[in-house]
C-alpha cells in the first residue's frame, strides 16, 4: 500500500525547494523539534523515546548472558533490530522486517559498532564462554520522515541510559549493576537531495519526493564512523563533501542534546 | 496462574500495593496522540504503557478476506521486545495471536460495520511496558482509538480483569498477583447494552466466586468507561482549542 | 475458502431455534453421540479418538526428556498443539496453525494447566536440569462442529491413557514405565448462543449461525478452571451464569464417560 | 536402509513376523468414512493406520497454478505428530514434500483430468500410525478415496514395496526389515494398463534382484487391487442399505 | 511462471522423436558434452562444476564438527541441499527449496547414502559425542535440462575432491587434513520417455514434452543403489529393465570421466 | 571492520599481497556466459568469483509492486553456501537483504526504466567464491549483464571500494585488510555523469581521509569501466565470429 503524493502536491513541493523554502518554514539544515526522553521503559535495561517533529521512535535495550562469537571470544555481542510496525504508517505491513527495516537497523548498528560506542571488551564475563548479549530494539510508532536520525539518536540515548543487570544473573563477573561502558558518542545526520537542493531532516512529504539520501554518523572527534547513501538517485562527489562539513556542527549539537538528557559525565 | 511459591499477596486486609480488594490501579488515557494513524489512544494503567492506533475503514487486502456486507474489525496485539523483563522475540506468538483474535471479536459488536462493506478497520495495539492486564488495557485503549478515528460506534468497550488471590476475590490483578494468584478473569463489557464481549477465565473458582468476580469486574468497567469518555472529551476540547488558537493566530 | 450458508438454510435454522428445536432433533443441552476410544495409537505414549457426531478428533501424547523452564525448575513441561488439517474441512488450509487452531490449542491447554490435571511436580527428574516434556497433539480429521469439546475430552482421555516411558530413557528417575500422574479430571462443555437461545454441542450448521460461544471447563469438584468466550457476538451476564449451572451436570456425565473408557481407578 | 546392526530378520526360512518371503501384511480398507470430505478411505496395513480424503474437483487457488486444459491432482502426505516413536514436528519436511510430489504424479495418470480444466483435485493423506510402507499405503488409500469421491478414473492405483533383507528378496518390508534391510523398492502399479506409476529404489540390488523384486511387487499390487475394489463394493452396498433403511423408516 | 512450449514446437519435437531423431542430432543414449572441473572453489572442502551441454551446476562440500544422530552414534552425518535459484531459469523463484529442488536433493542424496559412497564410520571423532558433518550443496546456475545427472555427477566429483579439514578443528581425531574416505563411485543415468521412445540426458525442450523420467544410480560393480521415477507419466516394466541394462555402459563411461578429473587412485 | 588483532597489513610500504596502496586486484569479466538468462556476466576479482544474470524486462509479479510509469530494477544478491570458509546457510540474511536493496538502487539510475512501464528487470548476483568486495564485484558484473541483455542504459556502473589499513588509505581491500582494517568505503560510480550511485562507509575516517579514499575509488572505477566495456566488446566480436562461422558451416 504505497502512498503516492498527488502531482499538485509534488509540484508545490518542488517549487518550494527551488525557492529555497521548506513546507514548515525551516532552514535547509535545521532539525524539527527534537524531544529525547530516556529511561521511560522500566523493564528495559535502557530506553529512549525520540520525537523528531511527529516522527516517534522508541528504543529499548535488553541484556542477557550468552556465548561469544568464535572469532571474538573476548567481546560482548551486539544485535540491533528495527520494527516498522503497521501502527506507524499505512505503508507498513505486519510480518518480518522488510528491506527498509533491515537497512535502518543495519545502518544504525554500524554507527554503534564501527563507532566503537560500547566497550564490548568490558562485556566479556568469561573468555570464550560467557559474554553479555546486548539487544537493541528500535520500535517506530509514528513515521513522519527521517527515521535514520530518530533511531540513531534514540539508540545512542538508550545505550547511555543502559545499566548492565549484573545482579540479576548470578553467573556474571560483577555483583552489582553498573552503567554500560560507553567509549564514544556517535550520532547521525541524514540529508536528502531534492533536485539540486540538499536538506537536513526531511519530513515525510520531502522524503517522498527526495532523489537520494545520505546518512553521516560522526563521533565526538568529528570522525566519520558510518555513511550510507540510500534511495534510487545519486549524489555528486562534491555534495557528499558538503554534507560531511555540515554534519560536524549538526551532530555536535545533537550530541549535546543527548548528553544533556542522559546526563552522563564519564563520556 | 503461576506456580504456588510462598509469595504473600495480602497483608492486614490490603493488597501489597496498598489497594483495597475492589480497587483499580491508576488509569490515564490520552486520545489522538499519533499523527499518521486515523485514530489513536495512549493508556497508562498501573505500570502498563500501551498505545492503540486505528487505520480505516480502508480497502481489505487480501481480497478474499473481504466481507460483502460489512467491514471486518481486525486487531493486532503486539508486545515490544523491551516491554517485559525477558526480551520478547519480535513477531506474533501463540499468546498474541489468541489475544488479537479475542480483541477483534470483542470490538466488532460496538462498531457499525455494516456501513463499510468490503472494508477493514485495522486496530493496532502496541504494549510498550507490560505489567499484568495488557489485554484489558489494550482493548480499553483500542475503543478510544476507534472513537478518535471517527468510526461510528454504539458504545465504547471497557475492559478489566478480576481474579482470586489467597482465596480472596479481588479486582485488577497486579503483576505478582497475576503470577502467584489463583484465578484471573479478563472481562470486556459494553455498558449501554449490559453485554459481555470478552470473557476468559483461568485458575480455580467456585460458582459463587465467579459471580463475585464478575460483579466486581463489571462495576470497574463502568468506572473505566467514564475515564474513556473523559479522554475523548479532553481530545475534542483540545482540538477545539487548537482551532480557536489557530483562528486567533490568523487574526480571525 | 469460507463456506457460507444460503439464506434459506439460515432462515430455516433460525426458525427451528425460535421454536426450541434443533436440526437433528436433540434437546438444547444434549450432546450428539460421544464415542471415546483410548490407546489406539501405539507409538504414542497415550492417545484417544473422540467422535462427537461426525466430528472426529485424534489426540496423541508424546514424552521426551528436556530442560525445565527457569522459573519452574521442579516441574515438567506441558505443550499443546492443534492442527486443523485441510482433510477435516474445505475451509482449512495447509500451513502453520492459524488463529482458530491457536485458540483451540490454548483453551484446551488452559483447561489442563490451570485445572492442574497433571501433577507436573512428579515429572521432574533432576531439579533445574532434567524434566519430562509432555507434548499433546490434537489432530482434527473431520470437522462437523464443536471442536472445543471433542478436543478437550480427547485430551483428558489421552492423558489418562498416557504411560511415562521411563524405561526408554536411561536418564530417567524411575526404571519402569508408569502411568502419568493425574490429579484432576477436567472436561469442557461448550455452549453457543443463537439469537437468544443457548445450546450445547452445536453441530456445524448451528455453529455457522451462532453469535457467540462459551466454553466452561470444570473439574470433579465442580470448580471452574477455565472459560473462554468466542465469536463476534456477546453474552449477557445472566446467560454465563446459566451456562455454568448447566455445565455441572453435563461435565459430570462426560467425565464418567472418559473414566469408563480409560478405566483408571486412582482418580 | 538403515545401519547394519546385527538384527536378525530371517529365521528358518521365514521372516520374524512369521511371513513368507512373498507374503503381504494384513490389509483392510474402508471407504467413505469421513463426512466433510468428498471422498475418503481408511486403511490399516500391518500396523500402519492411514486416512485419505479427497476434495474436488474444485477451483484451483492460487490462480496461476491452474492448468487451462485439465485438473491438477495435488496430493499432500502428512504424518501426525504422534504417529512415530519420536514425535514428528508438525508441518512438511523434505521427506513429506517428496512423497507428496510422487503421489501426485502417480495418481494423475488414472484420473480423467481433462474433464475438469482449471480445477484442482486435492488428495490428503494423514498417517496416524506409521510402521514402514506408509507411502504405498497412502497411495493405495488415496485411490480408493478418489473413487469414493466419484472422480472418473481409468483404474485404481495399487501400491506395494518389495525389498531385500539378508540377501533375500522379500515383499512388503516391515519396520525392522525397513530399518535394517538392504533395499527397498516402493512400486505404484496400474493393473488395467500394466503400467508403473511410482517407482523408487534405494539400497543395493543386482539387475536380477531388481527383477525378482519387481515381479513380487507387481503380483502383490494385483492382490491389493482386489482389496481396493472390495472396499468400494462394500461402500456402495452399505450406501444402498442405508437408503433402504431410510425408506423403511420413512414408511415408503 | 511456467514456460510452455508452443504447439508447433511440440509437434516438431514429437515428429523428430518418432523418426528416432533428436533436436541436436545426438543418439538416443548419448550424452551432451560433459565438462567436469573439480576444486575450483577454494573455501569449499571439495567442489566440482559440471556442464552438461548448457546445463551448469556447481557443487560444494563443507565440513563441520557436530553431534551424531542418536541412532548412529559412530557415523558422520551427511546432508544434501539443492538450490534452484532464479538465475538458472525464468521458471525458478526465490525462496526456500520447492518440491523440484527437494526431489533433486533427495534423489542425489540417496545415491550417495544408499550407495555407501562415503565411509561415514571414518567420520566419527568421538563415539556418540562428536562426528564430522558433511554438507553437500548443489547450486544450479543454468538449467538446460537433466539436472539429476549434472548434480549427481557433480556431487560424486566434489566428494572425491573433498579434503577433511582436520587441522582447522583442534578437537578432531587426526591432526592433518586428509582426503574424504570414499568407498564407492556412484553415478546416475537419467532417462526420459517421450511417447514410446526412451532417451538419455534430455535437454530442456525434450524434458518439457517428456511423459516420465527414470534415474538409475549404479556403483562400480554395476549394482543399483538408487532409482527414482518422476513426472506424471508412466513406464512399463520392460522399459525399466531396458534402462538398467543401458545404464551399465553409460554409468561406466561417466564414472571414468569423474575419476579422470579427480584423479584418485585409491578407489 | 573486524577486531584489532595484531595482524600486519603493510610491510616496506607495500601491502601483504605486494600491491601498491592504490592498486586494484586483478579483474577479469566475461559477458554472455549463461544460456537461459537474457544477459549474464562472470567476474573474477582477486579471489572473488561472481556470476550475474539478468531476466527482463518482464511482467512484474506481484502486481501491486508494479510501477505505472517505469520498470523496477530488482537485484538479488546471494552467496552460495560454499562460497565462504564457514558454510553460509542458504536463504537471504540481513546482510544480503541490505546489499540487494543498495544494488537495486545503484543500478536504477543508468537504466532507461521509463521505456518499460509495469515491468521488472531482475538482476541476480551469485557469489560463488567470496574474498572481500563482493558487493562491488556484484554491482560491476550486474552492469555488464544488463548491457549483455540489451537493456538500454545511459552508462555502465563501475564499483570499487577503498579503505584504511594501519592508518593508510588504500584501494580495494583484500580479505585480511577487510577483516583487520580500519575503514571500508564501497563506491558505485557512473563515469559519464560523474555521479555516485552507491556509497557506504564504516570504520573510522577523518574528513581528509574520506576525500583521499574517494579520489582513489573514483579513479579505480574509471579503470574498471574500461574492463567492463572491453568485456562487452569481446562478447559482441565473439557473437559476430560465431555467426560468421555458422554462415561458413552452412556454406553461405
Short mmCIF file of N, CA, C and O in Angstrom, two decimals, chain A residues 59-132:
data_model
loop_
_atom_site.label_atom_id
_atom_site.label_comp_id
_atom_site.label_asym_id
_atom_site.label_seq_id
_atom_site.Cartn_x
_atom_site.Cartn_y
_atom_site.Cartn_z
N UNK A 59 13.27 3.25 21.60
CA UNK A 59 14.38 2.31 21.56
C UNK A 59 14.53 1.71 22.94
O UNK A 59 14.49 2.42 23.95
N UNK A 60 14.67 0.41 22.99
CA UNK A 60 14.89 -0.25 24.28
C UNK A 60 16.07 -1.19 24.17
O UNK A 60 16.30 -1.78 23.11
N UNK A 61 16.82 -1.32 25.22
CA UNK A 61 17.90 -2.31 25.23
C UNK A 61 17.60 -3.38 26.27
O UNK A 61 17.00 -3.11 27.30
N UNK A 62 17.98 -4.60 25.95
CA UNK A 62 17.85 -5.71 26.90
C UNK A 62 19.19 -6.43 26.91
O UNK A 62 19.88 -6.50 25.89
N UNK A 63 19.55 -6.99 28.05
CA UNK A 63 20.81 -7.72 28.11
C UNK A 63 20.59 -9.12 28.65
O UNK A 63 19.76 -9.36 29.51
N UNK A 64 21.37 -10.04 28.12
CA UNK A 64 21.29 -11.43 28.55
C UNK A 64 22.71 -11.97 28.52
O UNK A 64 23.61 -11.37 27.94
N UNK A 65 22.89 -13.12 29.17
CA UNK A 65 24.21 -13.74 29.15
C UNK A 65 24.21 -14.87 28.13
O UNK A 65 23.27 -15.65 28.06
N UNK A 66 25.23 -14.92 27.29
CA UNK A 66 25.29 -15.95 26.26
C UNK A 66 26.72 -16.22 25.82
O UNK A 66 27.66 -15.78 26.48
N UNK A 67 26.84 -16.93 24.72
CA UNK A 67 28.18 -17.28 24.21
C UNK A 67 28.70 -16.22 23.25
O UNK A 67 27.94 -15.65 22.48
N UNK A 68 30.00 -15.97 23.26
CA UNK A 68 30.57 -15.02 22.30
C UNK A 68 30.68 -15.67 20.93
O UNK A 68 30.55 -16.89 20.79
N UNK A 69 30.90 -14.87 19.89
CA UNK A 69 31.21 -15.43 18.57
C UNK A 69 32.60 -16.06 18.64
O UNK A 69 33.47 -15.54 19.35
N UNK A 70 32.81 -17.16 17.93
CA UNK A 70 34.10 -17.86 17.99
C UNK A 70 35.29 -16.95 17.65
O UNK A 70 36.36 -17.09 18.23
N UNK A 71 35.08 -15.99 16.72
CA UNK A 71 36.23 -15.18 16.31
C UNK A 71 36.46 -13.97 17.21
O UNK A 71 37.44 -13.26 17.07
N UNK A 72 35.54 -13.71 18.17
CA UNK A 72 35.77 -12.63 19.12
C UNK A 72 35.42 -13.11 20.53
O UNK A 72 34.46 -12.66 21.13
N UNK A 73 36.24 -14.04 21.05
CA UNK A 73 35.91 -14.70 22.30
C UNK A 73 35.93 -13.78 23.53
O UNK A 73 35.40 -14.13 24.57
N UNK A 74 36.52 -12.58 23.34
CA UNK A 74 36.63 -11.67 24.49
C UNK A 74 35.68 -10.49 24.39
O UNK A 74 35.83 -9.52 25.12
N UNK A 75 34.71 -10.56 23.50
CA UNK A 75 33.83 -9.42 23.30
C UNK A 75 32.38 -9.77 23.52
O UNK A 75 31.93 -10.86 23.15
N UNK A 76 31.64 -8.85 24.12
CA UNK A 76 30.20 -8.98 24.20
C UNK A 76 29.62 -8.93 22.80
O UNK A 76 30.30 -8.58 21.84
N UNK A 77 28.34 -9.29 22.70
CA UNK A 77 27.69 -9.35 21.38
C UNK A 77 26.61 -8.29 21.31
O UNK A 77 25.82 -8.12 22.23
N UNK A 78 26.60 -7.55 20.21
CA UNK A 78 25.60 -6.51 19.97
C UNK A 78 24.64 -6.98 18.89
O UNK A 78 25.07 -7.53 17.89
N UNK A 79 23.37 -6.73 19.05
CA UNK A 79 22.47 -7.05 17.95
C UNK A 79 21.34 -6.03 17.91
O UNK A 79 20.71 -5.74 18.91
N UNK A 80 21.14 -5.47 16.73
CA UNK A 80 20.18 -4.37 16.55
C UNK A 80 19.05 -4.79 15.64
O UNK A 80 19.28 -5.32 14.56
N UNK A 81 17.83 -4.59 16.08
CA UNK A 81 16.67 -4.89 15.24
C UNK A 81 15.77 -3.66 15.14
O UNK A 81 15.68 -2.88 16.08
N UNK A 82 15.10 -3.55 14.02
CA UNK A 82 14.13 -2.46 13.87
C UNK A 82 12.81 -3.04 13.41
O UNK A 82 12.78 -3.95 12.59
N UNK A 83 11.75 -2.54 13.99
CA UNK A 83 10.42 -2.96 13.53
C UNK A 83 9.64 -1.75 13.04
O UNK A 83 9.41 -0.80 13.79
N UNK A 84 9.27 -1.81 11.77
CA UNK A 84 8.40 -0.76 11.22
C UNK A 84 6.98 -1.31 11.28
O UNK A 84 6.48 -1.90 10.33
N UNK A 85 6.38 -1.18 12.45
CA UNK A 85 5.07 -1.79 12.67
C UNK A 85 3.99 -1.02 11.93
O UNK A 85 4.11 0.17 11.69
N UNK A 86 2.92 -1.72 11.56
CA UNK A 86 1.87 -1.07 10.75
C UNK A 86 1.14 0.04 11.50
O UNK A 86 0.38 0.77 10.89
N UNK A 87 1.35 0.17 12.80
CA UNK A 87 0.79 1.30 13.54
C UNK A 87 1.39 2.61 13.04
O UNK A 87 0.72 3.64 13.04
N UNK A 88 2.63 2.57 12.59
CA UNK A 88 3.39 3.79 12.35
C UNK A 88 3.09 4.44 11.01
O UNK A 88 3.37 5.61 10.82
N UNK A 89 2.53 3.67 10.09
CA UNK A 89 2.29 4.22 8.75
C UNK A 89 1.36 3.30 7.99
O UNK A 89 1.45 2.09 8.11
N UNK A 90 0.48 3.87 7.17
CA UNK A 90 -0.37 3.00 6.35
C UNK A 90 0.44 2.18 5.35
O UNK A 90 -0.06 1.21 4.80
N UNK A 91 1.70 2.54 5.14
CA UNK A 91 2.52 1.80 4.19
C UNK A 91 3.18 0.56 4.79
O UNK A 91 3.69 -0.28 4.07
N UNK A 92 3.24 0.51 6.10
CA UNK A 92 3.94 -0.61 6.74
C UNK A 92 3.01 -1.80 6.90
O UNK A 92 1.83 -1.65 7.17
N UNK A 93 3.58 -2.97 6.75
CA UNK A 93 2.78 -4.17 6.87
C UNK A 93 3.28 -5.06 7.99
O UNK A 93 4.45 -5.01 8.35
N UNK A 94 2.39 -5.89 8.50
CA UNK A 94 2.79 -6.87 9.50
C UNK A 94 3.77 -7.84 8.87
O UNK A 94 3.83 -7.98 7.66
N UNK A 95 4.50 -8.52 9.70
CA UNK A 95 5.40 -9.55 9.18
C UNK A 95 6.84 -9.27 9.55
O UNK A 95 7.13 -8.27 10.20
N UNK A 96 7.72 -10.17 9.14
CA UNK A 96 9.13 -10.00 9.46
C UNK A 96 9.67 -8.74 8.80
O UNK A 96 9.10 -8.25 7.82
N UNK A 97 10.75 -8.18 9.35
CA UNK A 97 11.30 -6.92 8.83
C UNK A 97 11.57 -7.00 7.34
O UNK A 97 12.16 -7.97 6.85
N UNK A 98 11.14 -6.02 6.60
CA UNK A 98 11.40 -5.94 5.17
C UNK A 98 12.73 -5.27 4.91
O UNK A 98 13.53 -5.08 5.82
N UNK A 99 12.97 -4.86 3.66
CA UNK A 99 14.28 -4.30 3.35
C UNK A 99 14.47 -2.93 3.97
O UNK A 99 15.57 -2.58 4.34
N UNK A 100 13.39 -2.16 4.13
CA UNK A 100 13.54 -0.84 4.75
C UNK A 100 13.95 -0.96 6.21
O UNK A 100 14.87 -0.28 6.68
N UNK A 101 13.26 -1.84 6.94
CA UNK A 101 13.58 -2.03 8.36
C UNK A 101 14.99 -2.60 8.51
O UNK A 101 15.74 -2.24 9.42
N UNK A 102 15.34 -3.50 7.59
CA UNK A 102 16.67 -4.12 7.65
C UNK A 102 17.75 -3.08 7.42
O UNK A 102 18.75 -3.02 8.15
N UNK A 103 17.55 -2.23 6.40
CA UNK A 103 18.57 -1.20 6.15
C UNK A 103 18.69 -0.26 7.35
O UNK A 103 19.79 0.04 7.80
N UNK A 104 17.54 0.16 7.89
CA UNK A 104 17.56 1.05 9.04
C UNK A 104 18.35 0.44 10.20
O UNK A 104 19.25 1.07 10.77
N UNK A 105 18.03 -0.80 10.52
CA UNK A 105 18.71 -1.46 11.64
C UNK A 105 20.20 -1.58 11.38
O UNK A 105 21.02 -1.37 12.28
N UNK A 106 20.56 -1.92 10.15
CA UNK A 106 21.97 -2.15 9.86
C UNK A 106 22.78 -0.85 9.85
O UNK A 106 23.93 -0.82 10.29
N UNK A 107 22.18 0.22 9.35
CA UNK A 107 22.90 1.49 9.33
C UNK A 107 23.12 1.99 10.76
O UNK A 107 24.22 2.40 11.14
N UNK A 108 22.06 1.92 11.56
CA UNK A 108 22.20 2.35 12.96
C UNK A 108 23.20 1.45 13.68
O UNK A 108 24.07 1.91 14.42
N UNK A 109 23.10 0.17 13.42
CA UNK A 109 24.01 -0.79 14.03
C UNK A 109 25.47 -0.49 13.69
O UNK A 109 26.34 -0.55 14.55
N UNK A 110 25.72 -0.16 12.44
CA UNK A 110 27.11 0.12 12.06
C UNK A 110 27.63 1.36 12.75
O UNK A 110 28.80 1.44 13.12
N UNK A 111 26.73 2.35 12.93
CA UNK A 111 27.15 3.55 13.66
C UNK A 111 27.64 3.18 15.05
O UNK A 111 28.69 3.66 15.51
N UNK A 112 26.91 2.29 15.70
CA UNK A 112 27.27 1.88 17.06
C UNK A 112 28.52 1.00 17.05
O UNK A 112 29.45 1.17 17.83
N UNK A 113 28.52 0.05 16.14
CA UNK A 113 29.58 -0.96 16.10
C UNK A 113 30.91 -0.35 15.62
O UNK A 113 31.93 -0.46 16.29
N UNK A 114 30.86 0.27 14.45
CA UNK A 114 32.10 0.80 13.87
C UNK A 114 32.56 2.04 14.62
O UNK A 114 33.73 2.36 14.64
N UNK A 115 31.59 2.73 15.25
CA UNK A 115 31.94 3.89 16.05
C UNK A 115 32.47 3.48 17.42
O UNK A 115 32.83 4.33 18.22
N UNK A 116 32.51 2.20 17.67
CA UNK A 116 33.02 1.67 18.95
C UNK A 116 32.39 2.40 20.13
O UNK A 116 33.07 2.80 21.08
N UNK A 117 31.07 2.58 20.03
CA UNK A 117 30.32 3.30 21.06
C UNK A 117 30.40 2.55 22.38
O UNK A 117 30.67 3.13 23.43
N UNK A 118 30.17 1.25 22.32
CA UNK A 118 30.18 0.44 23.54
C UNK A 118 31.54 -0.26 23.64
O UNK A 118 32.06 -0.78 22.67
N UNK A 119 32.09 -0.28 24.80
CA UNK A 119 33.34 -1.01 25.01
C UNK A 119 32.99 -2.48 25.23
O UNK A 119 32.77 -2.93 26.35
N UNK A 120 32.94 -3.22 24.13
CA UNK A 120 32.45 -4.60 24.21
C UNK A 120 33.42 -5.52 24.95
O UNK A 120 33.03 -6.58 25.42
N UNK A 121 34.67 -5.11 25.06
CA UNK A 121 35.62 -5.96 25.80
C UNK A 121 35.22 -6.00 27.28
O UNK A 121 35.47 -6.98 27.97
N UNK A 122 34.57 -4.92 27.75
CA UNK A 122 34.09 -4.89 29.13
C UNK A 122 32.90 -5.81 29.33
O UNK A 122 32.48 -6.07 30.45
N UNK A 123 32.32 -6.28 28.24
CA UNK A 123 31.11 -7.13 28.34
C UNK A 123 31.46 -8.61 28.28
O UNK A 123 30.59 -9.45 28.11
N UNK A 124 32.74 -8.90 28.41
CA UNK A 124 33.15 -10.30 28.47
C UNK A 124 33.10 -10.77 29.92
O UNK A 124 33.63 -10.10 30.81
N UNK A 125 32.45 -11.87 30.17
CA UNK A 125 32.35 -12.39 31.54
C UNK A 125 33.39 -13.49 31.74
O UNK A 125 34.10 -13.52 32.73
N UNK A 126 33.47 -14.36 30.76
CA UNK A 126 34.44 -15.46 30.85
C UNK A 126 34.89 -15.75 29.42
O UNK A 126 34.09 -16.17 28.60
N UNK A 127 36.12 -15.52 29.14
CA UNK A 127 36.62 -15.55 27.76
C UNK A 127 36.20 -16.82 27.02
O UNK A 127 36.43 -17.93 27.47
N UNK A 128 35.59 -16.62 25.88
CA UNK A 128 35.24 -17.75 25.02
C UNK A 128 34.02 -18.51 25.49
O UNK A 128 33.50 -19.37 24.80
N UNK A 129 33.55 -18.19 26.71
CA UNK A 129 32.44 -18.97 27.27
C UNK A 129 31.18 -18.13 27.46
O UNK A 129 30.11 -18.49 27.00
N UNK A 130 31.35 -17.03 28.17
CA UNK A 130 30.19 -16.26 28.58
C UNK A 130 30.41 -14.78 28.38
O UNK A 130 31.39 -14.23 28.89
N UNK A 131 29.52 -14.16 27.66
CA UNK A 131 29.61 -12.71 27.49
C UNK A 131 28.20 -12.13 27.58
O UNK A 131 27.21 -12.85 27.54
N UNK A 132 28.12 -10.82 27.72
CA UNK A 132 26.82 -10.16 27.66
C UNK A 132 26.37 -10.03 26.21
O UNK A 132 27.16 -9.67 25.34
#
